[in-house]
Amino acid sequence: MDGQSVQASSRPAGDHIADEIYAIYRNIAGVLHVAPKVIRFVVSKECVDKKSNESYKKYIERLKGKEFSKTEWKRQFGMISEDLSHPDDLDITGLFCLLEKLSRLHDECWRSVKPGDKKCPLEKLSRSDKNGLPRELEKLLDKLRKVKELRNKIMHEFEVTLAPQKFSDLKTALLELIEEAERVYSLPQSEVEDQKKNVHDDFESLQTPDKKSIYHWCTRLAMSGKLAVKNLWKTKLTEETLPLDNSIVQRPEVFHSLDVMVRRSRRDGPDGHVLPYPDIFKAPEKAIIVSGVAGAGKTTLLKNIVLQFFELQEGNADYLRQFNQLILFECRDRTTESLADVIEQHFKDLCRELEGKQNLLDALFLLHALFVIDGYDEVNNVSTNVVSEIIKKTSSSNCRVLITTRPHSARKLEMLLTTNDVNSTEFEIKPLTELAEQLEFLTRYEKSLGIKQGEMTESFKTLNKDVRILFTEPINLILFCDMHKHMPETISSWEKPGDVATDILRLYKKLVTLKLADVTHLECEVMLDDLFVVIGKAALEFIRENAVTFSEKELLQVKRKCIPILKNTVECSSEIILSVVLKVNRPLSGAGETTYTFHHKSIQEMFAAEFIVQRILEDKDTLKSILDAEPEEMSSVREVLQYVVQGLSRCKPRLLKKRWPELKKALTDAGVVSFADWQECLRICPDVEQVAKPAALSKLKENKTWHVGTGREVALVAAMLPYAQPDLLEVKIKPDDPSKRRWAELVKRRVGRVHLVLQNPGGDEYKSNDDILLPMLGT
Ligand SMILES: Nc1ncnc2c1ncn2[C@@H]1O[C@H](COP(=O)(O)OP(=O)(O)OP(=O)(O)O)[C@@H](O)[C@H]1O
């Protein structure tokens, strides 16, 4: 439903609108209320052998003579929850799925029983139809399909939603369905007449819209809901301000269409199946989790999906047609207390009407709405209630949830969904590992930022492969744009990945210095270091509480701490510094107070890490006292600790060695335990042997065969081999993928065989691949 009003031709506009409203009301109530009633009746006839309190799962298991595992059930009956025993909560799609699967299963039952051989579990359901012939369900399913198709058109295409003719089409389709059911199930004439009469009565009662009915509110939403939400979000999401120099780009212009990998279970990691991101909506599950490391592009993906929802045109973003309303909520929000408040932000005008808020909420859950929730890893005491409310209500509605999270909170999220009986599938954002993808990504920004064509991409190509593996996440590519703009000379000096992170903080200092130079001639270097410590400390305090937004009041406290440092420089105000480091955030919903954030959470984490590194360098306090975190706060500082390890390894490797037991304990307390966790650490600290060791040992514990498929994995395995050797090492790579240095390290460190499969690029099957083969000579 598009939510646009079609203009009247010759009649007064008021009349025409009223006609439209009536038509929408009837159509919606028809598909949401009357049609499911009729289909439920048919389903009840198919299920005469099911005991009334028996769940469909138990019933099907009884017929099949075997139990379903959770995953099997999820795969085959995604829409039907495991303990559902009555179809009241199912809409037309769910009912269709149930009837289709059950009828096929019943046919299977009859086929598997030879006459006189064994007892058929179906005692009441008859195999013959009214004419004594073997029952044939295809025609019934066709009639049902017709109803389902009508429903889809009414719910998804606004021109159809307001077409009066569809109301009578629906009635005809339902009456035909009843007649077909009469034949298949040999129904007595009186029962058929009763059913038909009910349909007539229901359609009659819908002739006069009832303003108190929930379908009236569904109609209101269909008329103006989408437009209201579009007005709320479109301008706010269309532009994107880049982290450091506040350049503005148009989001749709720079959007790089990301791929995702399906994750069957958290333990096994992605199953290697790569899909374009729109395919996530093909999953049958109600909840879609999109996970990805810091800066992988989760929020950006959501924002683009929201924008595309408002621009639905023929052939574009078809995957969003299944939804007719969209609600966006950010877990970092610390002021919106309930789902009703979220609804009010989205539909201000409608909510002004009496009982509007509650009615809209109920109507939304009847319609096919998509709840888009960003950043579950950032959930706080307030937003957790809103998220729980959405998930609870989703379980018994037609809505779906799309929710993003960093990987470490995915397990908690999955549990929240499972306990609320909402099934889910997780998709992990695929890192941009290929040079071609990275260049394509940068080219868009080059164009949007007005940089000479090829200038930035050429500079990127000069990076050695070892450094390039750091740029597999969008946030790092964005920071590369900043580096290219402000400190192009440093790019050529990068030899190792660790060189890059320090330069990001240097870049901030340079930008603040430039700003300060406008107002003072004083030497700022020491002062800047002190200010960065104050800001880093504040960054850490907020992260500990899982807060990425600060209120005006909280910002004031930081400013106060800056004042003594700035005491001699009258002209320098703390505002100048903070304006470079922080960005002003008007709440996306337009309601509530203005807040402040770092340009990106990763940058907040880098600042916090820098503060910790400086404190460790003083070598006075324990890490525990520097972190000052409660046990339950430790998981929030996980990425910060990784940056600390990286920073220390670069500036004082000996100190890192000395403080490693403390750091390792802190990392473990922060939840770094499995191989996947250590691997993530190793991505940020690729040359740190202290990290490589636990990564290697945990990997070996999980698997004795190691697979290597990308240049990034070559580096990872090369770092781990000194500490553990797998039984089998299978390398399947494109010859140009790995860095020469990392590949040579891998070959040298491997004790035992390497099973190597080289995937030469198409058209170059006879490539010599000397770079890969040379290090292997003599091994
Ligand atoms: N698909 C994309 N196309 C273009 N730019 C992107 C894309 N994804 C991310 N970016 C850029 O990278 C930055 C970081 O991405 P984003 O904030 O979406 O990451 P995230 O995964 O949500 O990170 P976090 O977990 O730290 O919140 C964005 O501000 C945007 O500039």
JSON list of C-alpha atoms in Angstrom, two decimals, residues 462-471 490-504 646 649-651 653 682-689 715 739 741-742 745 749:
[
{"chain": "A", "resi": 462, "resn": "THR", "atom": "CA", "xyz": [49.79, 1.70, -3.62]},
{"chain": "A", "resi": 463, "resn": "LEU", "atom": "CA", "xyz": [49.13, 0.25, -0.16]},
{"chain": "A", "resi": 464, "resn": "ASN", "atom": "CA", "xyz": [50.92, -2.98, 0.46]},
{"chain": "A", "resi": 465, "resn": "LYS", "atom": "CA", "xyz": [48.60, -5.98, 0.79]},
{"chain": "A", "resi": 466, "resn": "ASP", "atom": "CA", "xyz": [49.44, -6.34, 4.43]},
{"chain": "A", "resi": 467, "resn": "VAL", "atom": "CA", "xyz": [48.08, -2.88, 5.22]},
{"chain": "A", "resi": 468, "resn": "ARG", "atom": "CA", "xyz": [45.23, -3.24, 2.79]},
{"chain": "A", "resi": 469, "resn": "ILE", "atom": "CA", "xyz": [43.67, -6.09, 4.77]},
{"chain": "A", "resi": 470, "resn": "LEU", "atom": "CA", "xyz": [42.76, -3.49, 7.36]},
{"chain": "A", "resi": 471, "resn": "PHE", "atom": "CA", "xyz": [40.40, -1.83, 4.90]},
{"chain": "A", "resi": 490, "resn": "THR", "atom": "CA", "xyz": [51.41, 9.53, 5.62]},
{"chain": "A", "resi": 491, "resn": "ILE", "atom": "CA", "xyz": [49.69, 6.95, 3.44]},
{"chain": "A", "resi": 492, "resn": "SER", "atom": "CA", "xyz": [52.91, 5.98, 1.71]},
{"chain": "A", "resi": 493, "resn": "SER", "atom": "CA", "xyz": [54.61, 5.50, 5.09]},
{"chain": "A", "resi": 494, "resn": "TRP", "atom": "CA", "xyz": [52.24, 2.76, 6.26]},
{"chain": "A", "resi": 495, "resn": "GLU", "atom": "CA", "xyz": [54.06, -0.54, 6.46]},
{"chain": "A", "resi": 496, "resn": "LYS", "atom": "CA", "xyz": [51.96, -2.46, 8.95]},
{"chain": "A", "resi": 497, "resn": "PRO", "atom": "CA", "xyz": [48.26, -2.31, 9.84]},
{"chain": "A", "resi": 498, "resn": "GLY", "atom": "CA", "xyz": [49.13, -0.90, 13.27]},
{"chain": "A", "resi": 499, "resn": "ASP", "atom": "CA", "xyz": [50.57, 2.22, 11.63]},
{"chain": "A", "resi": 500, "resn": "VAL", "atom": "CA", "xyz": [47.13, 3.26, 10.47]},
{"chain": "A", "resi": 501, "resn": "ALA", "atom": "CA", "xyz": [45.26, 3.47, 13.81]},
{"chain": "A", "resi": 502, "resn": "THR", "atom": "CA", "xyz": [47.77, 5.85, 15.38]},
{"chain": "A", "resi": 503, "resn": "ASP", "atom": "CA", "xyz": [47.48, 8.08, 12.37]},
{"chain": "A", "resi": 504, "resn": "ILE", "atom": "CA", "xyz": [43.73, 8.35, 12.81]},
{"chain": "A", "resi": 646, "resn": "GLN", "atom": "CA", "xyz": [47.18, -2.69, 19.38]},
{"chain": "A", "resi": 649, "resn": "SER", "atom": "CA", "xyz": [52.15, -3.26, 20.91]},
{"chain": "A", "resi": 650, "resn": "ARG", "atom": "CA", "xyz": [53.09, -0.38, 18.68]},
{"chain": "A", "resi": 651, "resn": "CYS", "atom": "CA", "xyz": [54.53, 2.05, 21.17]},
{"chain": "A", "resi": 653, "resn": "PRO", "atom": "CA", "xyz": [55.88, -3.91, 23.12]},
{"chain": "A", "resi": 682, "resn": "LEU", "atom": "CA", "xyz": [43.64, -10.62, 15.69]},
{"chain": "A", "resi": 683, "resn": "ARG", "atom": "CA", "xyz": [41.98, -8.64, 12.91]},
{"chain": "A", "resi": 684, "resn": "ILE", "atom": "CA", "xyz": [42.55, -5.46, 14.90]},
{"chain": "A", "resi": 685, "resn": "CYS", "atom": "CA", "xyz": [45.98, -6.52, 16.22]},
{"chain": "A", "resi": 686, "resn": "PRO", "atom": "CA", "xyz": [47.39, -8.64, 13.37]},
{"chain": "A", "resi": 687, "resn": "ASP", "atom": "CA", "xyz": [50.99, -8.59, 14.54]},
{"chain": "A", "resi": 688, "resn": "VAL", "atom": "CA", "xyz": [50.50, -9.18, 18.22]},
{"chain": "A", "resi": 689, "resn": "GLU", "atom": "CA", "xyz": [51.85, -12.58, 19.18]},
{"chain": "A", "resi": 715, "resn": "ALA", "atom": "CA", "xyz": [47.63, -13.42, 7.34]},
{"chain": "A", "resi": 739, "resn": "SER", "atom": "CA", "xyz": [50.47, -10.43, 0.69]},
{"chain": "A", "resi": 741, "resn": "ARG", "atom": "CA", "xyz": [55.17, -11.48, 3.11]},
{"chain": "A", "resi": 742, "resn": "ARG", "atom": "CA", "xyz": [52.25, -13.20, 4.86]},
{"chain": "A", "resi": 745, "resn": "GLU", "atom": "CA", "xyz": [55.41, -16.62, 6.63]},
{"chain": "A", "resi": 749, "resn": "ARG", "atom": "CA", "xyz": [55.80, -21.70, 9.71]}
]
